[in-house]
C-alpha positions as a LaTeX table, in Angstrom:
\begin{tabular}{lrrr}
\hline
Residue & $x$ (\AA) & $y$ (\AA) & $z$ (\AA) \\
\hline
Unk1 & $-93.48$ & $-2.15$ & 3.08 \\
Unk2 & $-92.48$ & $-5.39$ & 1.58 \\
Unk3 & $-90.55$ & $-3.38$ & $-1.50$ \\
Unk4 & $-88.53$ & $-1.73$ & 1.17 \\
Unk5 & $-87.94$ & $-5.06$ & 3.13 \\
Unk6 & $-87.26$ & $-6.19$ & $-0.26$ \\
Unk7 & $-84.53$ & $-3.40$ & $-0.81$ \\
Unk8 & $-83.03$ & $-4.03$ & 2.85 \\
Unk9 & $-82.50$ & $-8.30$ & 1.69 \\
Unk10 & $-79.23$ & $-7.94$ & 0.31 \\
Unk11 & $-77.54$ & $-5.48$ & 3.15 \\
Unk12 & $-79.11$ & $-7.99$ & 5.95 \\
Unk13 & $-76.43$ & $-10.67$ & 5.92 \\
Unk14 & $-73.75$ & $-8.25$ & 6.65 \\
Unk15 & $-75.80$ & $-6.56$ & 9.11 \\
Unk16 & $-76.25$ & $-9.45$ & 10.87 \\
Unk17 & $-73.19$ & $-10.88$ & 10.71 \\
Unk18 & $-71.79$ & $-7.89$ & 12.10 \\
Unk19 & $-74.10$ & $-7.66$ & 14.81 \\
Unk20 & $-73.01$ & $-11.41$ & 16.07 \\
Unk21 & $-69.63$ & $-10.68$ & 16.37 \\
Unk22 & $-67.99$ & $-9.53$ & 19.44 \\
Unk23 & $-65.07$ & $-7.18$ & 19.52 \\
Unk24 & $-61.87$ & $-8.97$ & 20.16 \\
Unk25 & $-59.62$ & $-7.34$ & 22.94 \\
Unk26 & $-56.32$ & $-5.91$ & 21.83 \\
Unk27 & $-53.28$ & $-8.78$ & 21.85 \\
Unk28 & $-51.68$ & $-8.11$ & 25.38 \\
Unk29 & $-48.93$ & $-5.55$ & 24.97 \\
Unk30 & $-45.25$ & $-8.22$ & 25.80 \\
Unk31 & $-43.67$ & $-7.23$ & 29.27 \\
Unk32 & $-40.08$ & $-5.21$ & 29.09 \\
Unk33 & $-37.32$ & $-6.29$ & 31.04 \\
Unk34 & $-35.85$ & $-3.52$ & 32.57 \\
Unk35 & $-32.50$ & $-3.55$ & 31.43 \\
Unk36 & $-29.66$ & $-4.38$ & 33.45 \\
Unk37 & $-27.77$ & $-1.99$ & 35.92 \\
Unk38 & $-24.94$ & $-0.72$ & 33.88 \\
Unk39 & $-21.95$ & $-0.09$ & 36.38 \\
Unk40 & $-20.40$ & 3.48 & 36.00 \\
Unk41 & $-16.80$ & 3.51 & 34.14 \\
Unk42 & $-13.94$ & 3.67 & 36.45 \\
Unk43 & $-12.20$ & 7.13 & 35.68 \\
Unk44 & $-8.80$ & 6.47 & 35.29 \\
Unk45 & $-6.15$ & 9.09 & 34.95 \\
Unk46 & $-4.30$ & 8.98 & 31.86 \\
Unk47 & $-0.42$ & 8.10 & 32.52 \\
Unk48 & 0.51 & 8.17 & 28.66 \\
Unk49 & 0.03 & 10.39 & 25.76 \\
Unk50 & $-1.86$ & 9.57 & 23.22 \\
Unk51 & $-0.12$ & 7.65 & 19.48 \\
Unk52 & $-1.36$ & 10.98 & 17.72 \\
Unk53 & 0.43 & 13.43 & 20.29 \\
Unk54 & 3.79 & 11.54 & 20.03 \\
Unk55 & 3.13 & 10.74 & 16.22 \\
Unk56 & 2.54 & 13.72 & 15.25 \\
Unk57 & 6.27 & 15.39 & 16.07 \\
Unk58 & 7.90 & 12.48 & 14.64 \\
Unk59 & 5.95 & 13.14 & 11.12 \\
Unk60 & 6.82 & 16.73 & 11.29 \\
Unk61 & 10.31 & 15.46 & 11.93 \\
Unk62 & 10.54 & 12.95 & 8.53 \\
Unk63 & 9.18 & 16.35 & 6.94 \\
Unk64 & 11.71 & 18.69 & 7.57 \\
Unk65 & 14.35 & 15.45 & 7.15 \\
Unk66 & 13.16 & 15.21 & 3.41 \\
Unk67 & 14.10 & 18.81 & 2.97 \\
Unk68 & 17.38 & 17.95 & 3.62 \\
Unk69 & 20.51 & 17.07 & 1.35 \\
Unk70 & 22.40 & 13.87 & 1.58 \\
Unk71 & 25.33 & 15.54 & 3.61 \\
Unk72 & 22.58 & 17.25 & 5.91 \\
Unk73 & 21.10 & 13.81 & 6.72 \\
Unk74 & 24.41 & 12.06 & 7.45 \\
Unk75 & 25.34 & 15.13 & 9.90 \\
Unk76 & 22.08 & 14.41 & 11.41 \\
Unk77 & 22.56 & 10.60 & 11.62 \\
Unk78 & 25.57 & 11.11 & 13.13 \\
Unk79 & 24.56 & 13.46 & 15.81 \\
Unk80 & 22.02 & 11.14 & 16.37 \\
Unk81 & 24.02 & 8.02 & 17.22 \\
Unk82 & 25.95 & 9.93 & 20.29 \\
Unk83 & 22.37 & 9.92 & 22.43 \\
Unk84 & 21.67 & 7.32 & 24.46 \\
Unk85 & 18.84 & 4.69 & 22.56 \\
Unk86 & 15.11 & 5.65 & 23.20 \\
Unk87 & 12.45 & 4.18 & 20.85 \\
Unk88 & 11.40 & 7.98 & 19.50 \\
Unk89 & 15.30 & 8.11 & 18.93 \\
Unk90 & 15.59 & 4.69 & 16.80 \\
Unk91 & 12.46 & 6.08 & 14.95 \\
Unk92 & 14.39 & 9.43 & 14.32 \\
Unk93 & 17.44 & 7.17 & 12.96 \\
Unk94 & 15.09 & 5.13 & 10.76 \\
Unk95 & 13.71 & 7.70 & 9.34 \\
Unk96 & 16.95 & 9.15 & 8.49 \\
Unk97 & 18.32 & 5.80 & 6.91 \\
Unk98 & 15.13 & 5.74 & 4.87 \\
Unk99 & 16.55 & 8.45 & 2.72 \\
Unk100 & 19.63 & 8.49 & 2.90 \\
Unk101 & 19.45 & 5.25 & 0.30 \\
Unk102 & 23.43 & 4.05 & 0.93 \\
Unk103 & 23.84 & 0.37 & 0.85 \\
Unk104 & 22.11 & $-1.67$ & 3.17 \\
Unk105 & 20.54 & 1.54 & 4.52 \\
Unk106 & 17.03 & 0.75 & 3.99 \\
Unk107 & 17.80 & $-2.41$ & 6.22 \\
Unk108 & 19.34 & $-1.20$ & 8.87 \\
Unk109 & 15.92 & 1.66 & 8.82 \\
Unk110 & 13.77 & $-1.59$ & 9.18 \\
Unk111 & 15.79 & $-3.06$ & 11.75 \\
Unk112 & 15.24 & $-0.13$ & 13.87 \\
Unk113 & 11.64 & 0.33 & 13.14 \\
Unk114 & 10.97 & $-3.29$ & 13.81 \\
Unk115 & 12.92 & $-3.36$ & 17.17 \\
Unk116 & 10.89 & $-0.39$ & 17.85 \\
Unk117 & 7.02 & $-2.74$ & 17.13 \\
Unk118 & 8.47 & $-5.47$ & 19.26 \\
Unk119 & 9.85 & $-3.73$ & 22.04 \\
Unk120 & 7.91 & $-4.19$ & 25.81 \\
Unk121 & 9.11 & $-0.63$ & 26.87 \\
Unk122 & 6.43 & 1.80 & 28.02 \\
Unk123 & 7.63 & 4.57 & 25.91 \\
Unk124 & 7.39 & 2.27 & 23.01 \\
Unk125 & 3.57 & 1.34 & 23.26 \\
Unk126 & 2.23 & 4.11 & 21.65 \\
Unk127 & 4.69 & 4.57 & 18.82 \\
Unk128 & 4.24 & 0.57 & 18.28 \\
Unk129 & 1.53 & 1.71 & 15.29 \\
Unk130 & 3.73 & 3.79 & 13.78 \\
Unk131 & 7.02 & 1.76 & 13.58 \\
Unk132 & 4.88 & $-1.06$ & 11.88 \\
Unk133 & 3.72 & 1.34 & 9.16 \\
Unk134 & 7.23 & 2.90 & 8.74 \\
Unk135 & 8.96 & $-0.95$ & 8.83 \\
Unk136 & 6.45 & $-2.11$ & 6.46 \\
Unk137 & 7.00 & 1.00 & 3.75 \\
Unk138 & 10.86 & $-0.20$ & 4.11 \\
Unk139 & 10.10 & $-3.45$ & 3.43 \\
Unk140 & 8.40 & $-2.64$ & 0.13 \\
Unk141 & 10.98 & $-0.31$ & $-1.14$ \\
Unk142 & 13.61 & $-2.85$ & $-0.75$ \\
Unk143 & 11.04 & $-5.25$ & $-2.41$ \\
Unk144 & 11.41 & $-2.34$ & $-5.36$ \\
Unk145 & 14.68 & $-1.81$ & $-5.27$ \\
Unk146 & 15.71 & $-5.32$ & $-5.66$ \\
Unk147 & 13.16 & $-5.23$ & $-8.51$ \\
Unk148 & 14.79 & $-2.40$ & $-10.16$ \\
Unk149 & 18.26 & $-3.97$ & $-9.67$ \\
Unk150 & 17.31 & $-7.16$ & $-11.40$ \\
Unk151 & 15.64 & $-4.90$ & $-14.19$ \\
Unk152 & 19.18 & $-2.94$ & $-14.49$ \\
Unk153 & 20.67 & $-6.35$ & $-14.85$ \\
Unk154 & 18.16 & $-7.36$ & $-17.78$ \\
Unk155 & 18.46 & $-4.38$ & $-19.73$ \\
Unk156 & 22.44 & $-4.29$ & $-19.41$ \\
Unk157 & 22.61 & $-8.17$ & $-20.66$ \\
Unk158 & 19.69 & $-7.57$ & $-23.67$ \\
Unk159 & 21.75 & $-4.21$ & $-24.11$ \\
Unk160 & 24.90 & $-6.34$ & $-24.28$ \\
Unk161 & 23.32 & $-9.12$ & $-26.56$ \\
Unk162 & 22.12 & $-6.47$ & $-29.16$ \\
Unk163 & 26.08 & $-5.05$ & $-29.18$ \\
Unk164 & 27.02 & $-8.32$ & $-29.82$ \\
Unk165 & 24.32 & $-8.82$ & $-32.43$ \\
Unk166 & 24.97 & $-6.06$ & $-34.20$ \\
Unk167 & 28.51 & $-6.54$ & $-34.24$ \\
Unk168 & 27.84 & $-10.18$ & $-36.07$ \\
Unk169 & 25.59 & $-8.30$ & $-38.36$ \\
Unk170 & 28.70 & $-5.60$ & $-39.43$ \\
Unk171 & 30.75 & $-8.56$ & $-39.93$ \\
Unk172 & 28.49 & $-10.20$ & $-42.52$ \\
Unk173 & 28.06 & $-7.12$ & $-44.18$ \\
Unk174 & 31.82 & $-6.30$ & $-44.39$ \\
Unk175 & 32.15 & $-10.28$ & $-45.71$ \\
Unk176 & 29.27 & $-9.37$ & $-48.06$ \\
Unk177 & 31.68 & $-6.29$ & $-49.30$ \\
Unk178 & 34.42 & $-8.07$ & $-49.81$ \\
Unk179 & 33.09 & $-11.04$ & $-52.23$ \\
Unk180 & 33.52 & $-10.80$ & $-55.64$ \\
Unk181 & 31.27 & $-9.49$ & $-57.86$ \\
Unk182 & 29.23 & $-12.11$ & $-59.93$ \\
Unk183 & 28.93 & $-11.72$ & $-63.83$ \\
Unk184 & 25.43 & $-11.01$ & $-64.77$ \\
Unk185 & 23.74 & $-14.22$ & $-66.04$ \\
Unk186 & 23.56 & $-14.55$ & $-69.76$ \\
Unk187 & 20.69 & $-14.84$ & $-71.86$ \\
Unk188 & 20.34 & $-17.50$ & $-74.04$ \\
Unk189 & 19.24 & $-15.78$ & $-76.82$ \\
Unk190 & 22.87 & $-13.72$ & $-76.87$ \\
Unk191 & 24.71 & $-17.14$ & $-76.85$ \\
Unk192 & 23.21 & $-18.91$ & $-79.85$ \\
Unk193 & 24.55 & $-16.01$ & $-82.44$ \\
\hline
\end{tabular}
């Protein structure tokens, strides 16, 4: 018996260690607030259609207008002007002045889309988004097309500079043509017989 108590010595300190401790309780599980009352969304009718519904013609609109030849758009422009001013309608027009491209056209386009973004009519609320885009894209190609008419101006004056250059360069060669011709230079050894 005392080999087996023997055997039993090493297990006893966890036996009873485990027989002196008490099972803890689980950590109390933290209260939830019910959450507040959420008040039901008043349901209210819509009196406007939406940007995309009233977009969405207009875009179909600048489509078929980019079909169109110059003397198409102008007809267009002009038949245009006789209606009485609506936002959709200075859209229309701005669209139209975007391609037509004549002088100071692509200002008078941004001048109608941006009276168009800052207007306080109804009508003009939801095309508001759309008038920004369209006065912004004007306001870049003029940005470009002032670009390209400075680079026009570069390359005509370098273009002019090199005409001028090689003109200068003709000149000394028909100088260079016209000098007489030198005598070779005589050897030494010919002169002393």
């Amino acid at each position: 018996m005392t080999t087996r108590l023997l055997s039993l010595l090493p297990v006893l300190p966890a036996l009873l260690l485990g027989a002196c401790m008490t099972p803890t309780p689980p950590p109390p599980q933290p209260a939830v607030m019910p959450a507040p009352p959420v008040a039901p969304l008043a349901q209210t009718p819509l009196t406007h259609v939406s940007p995309q519904d009233e977009a969405a013609p207009l875009l179909a609109y600048h489509q078929s207008l980019r079909r169109m030849q110059q003397g198409e758009l102008l007809k267009e422009l002009s038949g245009l002007s006789l209606q009485q001013s609506t936002p959709k309608l200075s859209l229309q027009i701005g669209m139209i002045l975007m391609l037509t491209r004549g002088s100071g056209d692509l200002a008078r386009a941004q001048a109608q889309f941006d009276s168009v973004a800052s207007s306080s009519e109804q009508a003009a609320q939801s095309l508001k988004p759309l008038a920004q885009l369209l006065s912004s894209h004007c306001a870049e190609a003029r940005r470009l097309s002032e670009h390209n008419e400075k680079l026009i101006a570069q390359l005509k004056e370098n273009q002019r500079k090199t005409d001028q250059l090689n003109d200068m360069l003709e000149g000394l060669k028909a100088i260079e043509r016209n000098l007489p011709v030198r005598p070779p230079p005589q050897s030494s050894s010919q002169g002393g017989r």
